[in-house]
GROMACS .gro file of C-alpha atoms in nm:
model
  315
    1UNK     CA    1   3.108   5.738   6.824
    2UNK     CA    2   3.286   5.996   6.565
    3UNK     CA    3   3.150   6.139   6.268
    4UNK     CA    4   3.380   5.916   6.091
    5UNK     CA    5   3.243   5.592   6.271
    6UNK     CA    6   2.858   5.716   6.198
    7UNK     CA    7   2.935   5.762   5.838
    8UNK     CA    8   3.107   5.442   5.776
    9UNK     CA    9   2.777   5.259   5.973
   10UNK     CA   10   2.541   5.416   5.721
   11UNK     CA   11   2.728   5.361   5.448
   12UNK     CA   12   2.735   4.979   5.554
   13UNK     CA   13   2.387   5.017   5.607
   14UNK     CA   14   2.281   5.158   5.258
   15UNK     CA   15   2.545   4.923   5.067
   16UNK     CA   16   2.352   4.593   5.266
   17UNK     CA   17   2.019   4.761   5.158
   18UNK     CA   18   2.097   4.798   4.825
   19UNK     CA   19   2.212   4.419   4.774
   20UNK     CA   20   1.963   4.362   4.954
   21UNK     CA   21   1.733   4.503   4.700
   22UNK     CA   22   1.971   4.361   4.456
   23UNK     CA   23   1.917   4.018   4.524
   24UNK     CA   24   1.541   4.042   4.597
   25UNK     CA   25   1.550   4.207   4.195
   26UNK     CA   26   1.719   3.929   4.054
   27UNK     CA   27   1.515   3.624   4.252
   28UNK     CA   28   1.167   3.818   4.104
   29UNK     CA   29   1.282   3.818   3.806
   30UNK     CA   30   1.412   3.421   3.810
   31UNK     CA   31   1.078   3.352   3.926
   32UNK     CA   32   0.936   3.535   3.628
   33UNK     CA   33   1.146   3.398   3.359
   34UNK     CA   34   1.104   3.024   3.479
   35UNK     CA   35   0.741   3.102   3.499
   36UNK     CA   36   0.729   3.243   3.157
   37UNK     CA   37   0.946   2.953   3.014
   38UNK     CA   38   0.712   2.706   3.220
   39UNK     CA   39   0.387   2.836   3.073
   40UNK     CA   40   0.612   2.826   2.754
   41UNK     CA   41   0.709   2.486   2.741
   42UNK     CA   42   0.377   2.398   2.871
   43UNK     CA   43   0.206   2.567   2.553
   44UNK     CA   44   0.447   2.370   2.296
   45UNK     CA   45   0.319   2.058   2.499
   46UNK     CA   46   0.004   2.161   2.427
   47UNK     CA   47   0.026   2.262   2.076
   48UNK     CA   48   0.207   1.884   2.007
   49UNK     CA   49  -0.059   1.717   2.179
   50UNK     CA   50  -0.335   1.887   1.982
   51UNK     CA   51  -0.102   1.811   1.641
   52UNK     CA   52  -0.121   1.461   1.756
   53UNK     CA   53  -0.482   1.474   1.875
   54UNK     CA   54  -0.658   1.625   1.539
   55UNK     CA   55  -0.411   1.385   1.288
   56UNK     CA   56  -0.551   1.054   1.470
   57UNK     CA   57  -0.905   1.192   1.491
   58UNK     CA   58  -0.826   1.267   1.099
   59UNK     CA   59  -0.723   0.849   1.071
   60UNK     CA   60  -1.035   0.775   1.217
   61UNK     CA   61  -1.196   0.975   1.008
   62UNK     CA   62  -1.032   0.883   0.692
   63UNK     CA   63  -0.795   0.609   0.675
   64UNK     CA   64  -0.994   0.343   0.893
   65UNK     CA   65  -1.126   0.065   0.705
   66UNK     CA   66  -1.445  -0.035   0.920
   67UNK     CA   67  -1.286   0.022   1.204
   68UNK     CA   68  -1.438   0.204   1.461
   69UNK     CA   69  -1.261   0.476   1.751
   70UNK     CA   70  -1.369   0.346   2.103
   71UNK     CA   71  -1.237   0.641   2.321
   72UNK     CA   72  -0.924   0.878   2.242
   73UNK     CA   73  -0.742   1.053   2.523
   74UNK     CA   74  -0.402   1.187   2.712
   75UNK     CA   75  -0.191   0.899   2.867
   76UNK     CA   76   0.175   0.834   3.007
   77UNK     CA   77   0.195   1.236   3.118
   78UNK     CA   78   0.500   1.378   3.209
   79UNK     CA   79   0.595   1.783   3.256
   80UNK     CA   80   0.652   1.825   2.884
   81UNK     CA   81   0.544   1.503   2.698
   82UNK     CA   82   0.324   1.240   2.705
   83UNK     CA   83   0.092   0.990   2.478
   84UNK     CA   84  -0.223   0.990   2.332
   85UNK     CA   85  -0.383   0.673   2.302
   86UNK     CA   86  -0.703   0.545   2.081
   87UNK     CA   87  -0.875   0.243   2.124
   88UNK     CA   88  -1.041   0.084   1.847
   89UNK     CA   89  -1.219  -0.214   1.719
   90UNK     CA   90  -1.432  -0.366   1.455
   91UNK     CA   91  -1.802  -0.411   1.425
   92UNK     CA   92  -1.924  -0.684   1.241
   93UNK     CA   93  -2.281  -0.715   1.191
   94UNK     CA   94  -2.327  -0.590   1.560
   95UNK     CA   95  -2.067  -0.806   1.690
   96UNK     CA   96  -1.749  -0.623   1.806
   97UNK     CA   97  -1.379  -0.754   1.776
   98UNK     CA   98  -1.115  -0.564   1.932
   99UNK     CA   99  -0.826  -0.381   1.718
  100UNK     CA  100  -0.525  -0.236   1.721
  101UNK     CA  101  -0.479   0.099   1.952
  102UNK     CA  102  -0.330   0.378   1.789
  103UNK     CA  103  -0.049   0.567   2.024
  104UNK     CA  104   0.114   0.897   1.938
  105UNK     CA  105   0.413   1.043   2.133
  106UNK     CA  106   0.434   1.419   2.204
  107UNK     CA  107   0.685   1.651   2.340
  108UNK     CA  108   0.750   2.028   2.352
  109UNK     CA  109   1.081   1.936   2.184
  110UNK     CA  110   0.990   1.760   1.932
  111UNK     CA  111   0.635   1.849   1.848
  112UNK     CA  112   0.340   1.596   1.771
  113UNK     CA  113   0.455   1.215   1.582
  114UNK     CA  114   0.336   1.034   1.383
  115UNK     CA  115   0.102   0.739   1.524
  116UNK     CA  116   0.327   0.401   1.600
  117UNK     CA  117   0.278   0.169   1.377
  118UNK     CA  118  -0.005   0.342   1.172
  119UNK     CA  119  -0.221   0.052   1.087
  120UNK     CA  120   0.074  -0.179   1.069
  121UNK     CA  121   0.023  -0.529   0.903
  122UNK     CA  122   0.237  -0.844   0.908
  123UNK     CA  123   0.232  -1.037   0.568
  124UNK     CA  124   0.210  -1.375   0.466
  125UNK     CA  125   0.225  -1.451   0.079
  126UNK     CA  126  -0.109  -1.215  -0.030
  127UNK     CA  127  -0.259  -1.232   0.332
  128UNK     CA  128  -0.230  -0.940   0.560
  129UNK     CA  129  -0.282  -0.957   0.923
  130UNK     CA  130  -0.324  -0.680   1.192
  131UNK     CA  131   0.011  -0.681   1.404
  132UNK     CA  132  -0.156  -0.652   1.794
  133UNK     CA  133  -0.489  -0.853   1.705
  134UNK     CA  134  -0.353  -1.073   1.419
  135UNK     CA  135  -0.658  -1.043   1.300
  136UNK     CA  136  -0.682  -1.101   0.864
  137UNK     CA  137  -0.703  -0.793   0.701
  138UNK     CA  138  -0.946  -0.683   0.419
  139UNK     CA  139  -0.723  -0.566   0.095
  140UNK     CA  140  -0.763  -0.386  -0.164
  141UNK     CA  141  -0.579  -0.388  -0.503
  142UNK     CA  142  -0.519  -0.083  -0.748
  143UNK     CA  143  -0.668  -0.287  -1.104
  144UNK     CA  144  -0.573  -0.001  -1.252
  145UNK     CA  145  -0.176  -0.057  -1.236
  146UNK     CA  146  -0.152  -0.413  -1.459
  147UNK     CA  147   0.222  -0.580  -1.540
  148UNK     CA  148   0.259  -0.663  -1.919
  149UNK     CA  149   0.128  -1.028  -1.796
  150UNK     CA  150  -0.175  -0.873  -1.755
  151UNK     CA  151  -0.171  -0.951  -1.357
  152UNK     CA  152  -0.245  -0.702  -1.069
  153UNK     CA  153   0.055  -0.531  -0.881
  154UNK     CA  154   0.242  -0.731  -0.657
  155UNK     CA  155   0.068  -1.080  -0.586
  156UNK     CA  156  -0.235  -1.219  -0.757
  157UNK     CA  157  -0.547  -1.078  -0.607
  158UNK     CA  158  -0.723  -1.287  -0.373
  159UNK     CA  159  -1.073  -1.426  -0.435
  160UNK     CA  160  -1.198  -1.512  -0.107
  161UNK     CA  161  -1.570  -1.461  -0.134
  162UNK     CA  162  -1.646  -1.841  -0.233
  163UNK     CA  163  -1.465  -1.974   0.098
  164UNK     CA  164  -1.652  -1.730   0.293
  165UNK     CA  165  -1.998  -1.799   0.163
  166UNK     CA  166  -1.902  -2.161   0.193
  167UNK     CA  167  -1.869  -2.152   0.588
  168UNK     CA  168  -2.174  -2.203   0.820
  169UNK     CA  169  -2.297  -1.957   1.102
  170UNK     CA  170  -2.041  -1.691   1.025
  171UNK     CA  171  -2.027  -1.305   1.014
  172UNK     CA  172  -1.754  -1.176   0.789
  173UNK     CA  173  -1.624  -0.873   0.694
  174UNK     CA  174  -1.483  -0.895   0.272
  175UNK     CA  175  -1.307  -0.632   0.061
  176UNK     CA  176  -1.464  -0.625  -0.297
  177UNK     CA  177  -1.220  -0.413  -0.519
  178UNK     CA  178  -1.460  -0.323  -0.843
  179UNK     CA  179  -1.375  -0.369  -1.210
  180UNK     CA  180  -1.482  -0.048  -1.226
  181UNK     CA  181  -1.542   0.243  -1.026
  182UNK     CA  182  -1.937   0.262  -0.944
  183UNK     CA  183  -2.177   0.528  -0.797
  184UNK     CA  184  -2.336   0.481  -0.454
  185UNK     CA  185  -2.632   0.397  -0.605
  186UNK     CA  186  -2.523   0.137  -0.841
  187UNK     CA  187  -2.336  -0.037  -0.529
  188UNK     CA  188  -2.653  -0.024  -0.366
  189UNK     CA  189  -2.830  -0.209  -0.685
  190UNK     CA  190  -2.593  -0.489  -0.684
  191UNK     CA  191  -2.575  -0.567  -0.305
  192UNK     CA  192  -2.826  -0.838  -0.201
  193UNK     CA  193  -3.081  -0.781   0.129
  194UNK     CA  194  -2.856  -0.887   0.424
  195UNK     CA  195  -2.524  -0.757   0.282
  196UNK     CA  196  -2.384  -0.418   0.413
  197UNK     CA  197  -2.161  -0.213   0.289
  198UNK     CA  198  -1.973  -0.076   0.623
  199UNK     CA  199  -1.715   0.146   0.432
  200UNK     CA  200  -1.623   0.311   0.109
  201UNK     CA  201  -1.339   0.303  -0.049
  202UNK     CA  202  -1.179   0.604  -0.278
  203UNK     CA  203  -0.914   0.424  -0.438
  204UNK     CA  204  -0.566   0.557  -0.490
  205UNK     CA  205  -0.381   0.782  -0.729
  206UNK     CA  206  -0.069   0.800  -0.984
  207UNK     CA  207   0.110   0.441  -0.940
  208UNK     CA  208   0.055   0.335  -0.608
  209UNK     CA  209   0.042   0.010  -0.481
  210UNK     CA  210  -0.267  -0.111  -0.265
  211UNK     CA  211  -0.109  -0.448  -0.178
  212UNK     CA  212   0.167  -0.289   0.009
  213UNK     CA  213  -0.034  -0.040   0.152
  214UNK     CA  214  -0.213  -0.342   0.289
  215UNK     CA  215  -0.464  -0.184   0.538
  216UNK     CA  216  -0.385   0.217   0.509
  217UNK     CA  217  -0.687   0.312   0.266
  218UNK     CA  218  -0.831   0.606   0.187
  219UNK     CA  219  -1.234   0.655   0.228
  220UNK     CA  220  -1.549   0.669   0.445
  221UNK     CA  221  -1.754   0.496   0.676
  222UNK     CA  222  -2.112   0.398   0.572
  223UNK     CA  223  -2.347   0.600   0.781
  224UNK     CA  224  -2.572   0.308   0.978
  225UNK     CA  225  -2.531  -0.047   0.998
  226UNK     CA  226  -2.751  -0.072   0.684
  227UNK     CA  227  -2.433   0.059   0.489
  228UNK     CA  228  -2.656   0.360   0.375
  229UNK     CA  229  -2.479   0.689   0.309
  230UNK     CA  230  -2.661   1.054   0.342
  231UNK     CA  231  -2.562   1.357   0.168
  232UNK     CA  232  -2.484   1.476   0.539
  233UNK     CA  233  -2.273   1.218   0.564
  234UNK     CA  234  -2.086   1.302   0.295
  235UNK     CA  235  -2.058   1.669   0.334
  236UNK     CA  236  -1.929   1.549   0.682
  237UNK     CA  237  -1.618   1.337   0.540
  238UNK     CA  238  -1.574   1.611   0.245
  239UNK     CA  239  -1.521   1.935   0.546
  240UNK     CA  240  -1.240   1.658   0.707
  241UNK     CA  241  -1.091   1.584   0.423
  242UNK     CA  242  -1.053   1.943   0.312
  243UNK     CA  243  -0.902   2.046   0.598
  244UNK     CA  244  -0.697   1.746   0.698
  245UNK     CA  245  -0.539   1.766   0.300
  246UNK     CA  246  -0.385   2.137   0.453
  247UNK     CA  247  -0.267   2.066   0.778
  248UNK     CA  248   0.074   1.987   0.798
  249UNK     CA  249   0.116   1.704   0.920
  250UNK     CA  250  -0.152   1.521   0.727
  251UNK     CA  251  -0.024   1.662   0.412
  252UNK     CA  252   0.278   1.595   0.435
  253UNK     CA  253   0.211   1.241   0.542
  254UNK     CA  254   0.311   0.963   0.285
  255UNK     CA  255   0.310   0.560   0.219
  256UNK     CA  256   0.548   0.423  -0.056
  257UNK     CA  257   0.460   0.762  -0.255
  258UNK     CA  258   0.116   0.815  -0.177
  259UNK     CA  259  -0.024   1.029   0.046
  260UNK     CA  260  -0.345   0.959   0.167
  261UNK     CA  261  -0.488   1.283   0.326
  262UNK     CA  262  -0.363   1.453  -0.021
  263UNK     CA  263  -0.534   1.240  -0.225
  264UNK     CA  264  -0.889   1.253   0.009
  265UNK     CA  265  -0.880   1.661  -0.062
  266UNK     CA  266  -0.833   1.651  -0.413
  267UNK     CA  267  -1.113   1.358  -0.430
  268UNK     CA  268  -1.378   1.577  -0.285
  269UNK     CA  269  -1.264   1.832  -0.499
  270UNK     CA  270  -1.326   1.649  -0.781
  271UNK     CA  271  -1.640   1.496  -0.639
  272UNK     CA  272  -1.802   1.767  -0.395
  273UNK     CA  273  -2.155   1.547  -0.371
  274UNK     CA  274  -2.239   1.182  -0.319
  275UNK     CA  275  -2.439   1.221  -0.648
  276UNK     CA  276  -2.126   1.253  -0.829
  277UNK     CA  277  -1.879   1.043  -0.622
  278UNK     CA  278  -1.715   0.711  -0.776
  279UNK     CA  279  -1.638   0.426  -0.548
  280UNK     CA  280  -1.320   0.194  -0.648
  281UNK     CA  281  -1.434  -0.088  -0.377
  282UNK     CA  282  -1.627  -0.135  -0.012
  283UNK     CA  283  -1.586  -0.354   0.262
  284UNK     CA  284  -1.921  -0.563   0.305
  285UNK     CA  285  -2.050  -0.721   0.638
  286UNK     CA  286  -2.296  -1.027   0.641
  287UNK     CA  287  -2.381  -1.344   0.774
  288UNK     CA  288  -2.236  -1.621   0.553
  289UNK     CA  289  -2.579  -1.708   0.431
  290UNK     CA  290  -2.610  -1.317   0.349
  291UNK     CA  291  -2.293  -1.307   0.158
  292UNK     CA  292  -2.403  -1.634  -0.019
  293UNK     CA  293  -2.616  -1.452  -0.216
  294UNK     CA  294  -2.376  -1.252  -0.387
  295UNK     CA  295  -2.253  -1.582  -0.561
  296UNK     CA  296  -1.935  -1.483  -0.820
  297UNK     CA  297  -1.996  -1.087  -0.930
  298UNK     CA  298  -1.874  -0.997  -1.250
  299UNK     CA  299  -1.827  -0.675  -1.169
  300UNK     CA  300  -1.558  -0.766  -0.838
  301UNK     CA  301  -1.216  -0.787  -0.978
  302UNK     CA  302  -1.108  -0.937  -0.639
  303UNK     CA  303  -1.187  -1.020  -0.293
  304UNK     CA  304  -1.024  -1.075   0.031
  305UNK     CA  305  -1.189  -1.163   0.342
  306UNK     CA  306  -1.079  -0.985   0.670
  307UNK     CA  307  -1.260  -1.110   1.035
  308UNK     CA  308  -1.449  -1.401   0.999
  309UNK     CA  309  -1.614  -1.519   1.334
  310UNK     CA  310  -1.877  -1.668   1.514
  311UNK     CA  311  -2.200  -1.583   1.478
  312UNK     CA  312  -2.395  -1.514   1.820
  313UNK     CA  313  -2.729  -1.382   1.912
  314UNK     CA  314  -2.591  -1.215   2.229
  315UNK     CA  315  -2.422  -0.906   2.082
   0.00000   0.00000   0.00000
């Protein structure tokens, strides 16, 4: 072999070497990038599922009208997106009737959404039913917004406390909207032994309109089944509502110009102890002979019954 031969063989050599190394640079270095845009990806599917996660647990929190959160978790997964899911239901004087889930698509694309069908009602005439359950819905109605007529926004508020306290071996569940707003303590004056008030309502602001809102209210849930409230339990709902009212996705969360989370945060604000807080309505729980007792209160402007059902011993 000449000189000539040798040299060209090395060269060959070194020239197969180098692509060699070449290649082997470039595949590390794929590897690395599609790890790094993995773990990426991975961490915006994260970050959306958390979004999604602390909003609902901020619904539960705030905007569930005696309803209660069975479970809340991660379902439908998929590389980048999935659901989370919340069961819920209602408790009614220890008996439980089942609710509407709550569902929340995520992806690393587009972030956390909003929960399907937040609360979402079907109406007939003044009556508003839950869309999975079709169970009735307890309303609310803003007394504070009046036509010229003198009537309440939208239809004319219901009064459905008679038909309830009419019916035998019953537990209900019935919205009283006040006349005024009251303290806890007053509300606790004018409830009759047997009647429970399972959640607090805040009212609404500006010019909003409760009975198209229909079941997205704003306030707390009473502390036991007694409907007793503690200062803890208040300082509890105040931290949420702080913090919900400046995360972005709460606060910038609306219905037909109200927005909900807002509102809660400047409430607290305004009224940083149960002491001070005023209360523009509650949802009561009772046996029908309970609620009997509350006969025609002149200081309800309206009420509308929500679950009415059975009453059993075996709970």
């Amino acid at each position: 072999m000449t000189s000539n031969q040798e040299f060209k063989r090395l060269a060959r050599r070194v020239k197969l070497r180098r692509w060699g190394m070449t290649i082997l640079i470039a595949g590390v270095v794929c590897l690395g990038l599609g790890f790094l845009t993995v773990q990426t990806l991975n961490a915006l599917t994260r970050k959306a599922s958390d979004r999604d996660n602390a909003f609902m647990s901020d619904v539960a929190e705030i905007m569930a009208p005696n309803i209660q959160i069975s479970d809340q978790y991660l379902v439908n997964n998929k590389l980048f997106s999935g659901q989370v899911l919340s069961h819920r239901y209602k408790d009614i004087e220890g008996q439980r009737v089942a609710w509407s889930p709550m569902t929340a698509d995520y992806s690393w694309a587009q972030g956390g959404h909003l929960p399907t069908a937040l609360n979402a009602t079907d109406g007939q005439g003044a009556r508003v039913y839950d869309r999975v359950t079709q169970q009735k819905v307890p309303v609310f109605y803003n007394v504070a917004r009046k036509r010229q007529a003198g009537q309440l926004t939208g239809s004319h508020p219901l009064q459905e406390l008679g038909q309830v306290e009419r019916t035998k071996g019953q537990v209900a569940e019935v919205a009283l909207t006040f006349q005024h707003p009251l303290t806890y303590r007053q509300i606790q004056q004018r409830l009759p032994q047997g009647v429970h008030a399972a959640w607090y309502w805040l009212g609404v602001s500006g010019k909003a309109d409760t009975t198209v809102m229909a079941n997205n209210f704003v306030g707390l849930q009473a502390g036991d089944a007694r409907g007793r409230l503690t200062h803890q339990d208040y300082r509890a709902f105040r931290d949420v509502a702080r913090t919900a009212s400046h995360q972005a996705t709460a606060a910038g969360f609306t219905l037909n110009g109200f927005a909900p989370f807002k509102y809660a945060g400047q409430y607290v604000q305004r009224y940083p102890q149960l002491t001070t807080a005023r209360f523009a309505g509650i949802i009561v729980t009772g046996t029908s002979a309970h609620l009997k007792r509350l006969g025609t209160p002149s200081w309800v402007a309206a009420s509308a019954a929500g679950v009415v059902t059975s009453q059993t011993t075996v709970k």
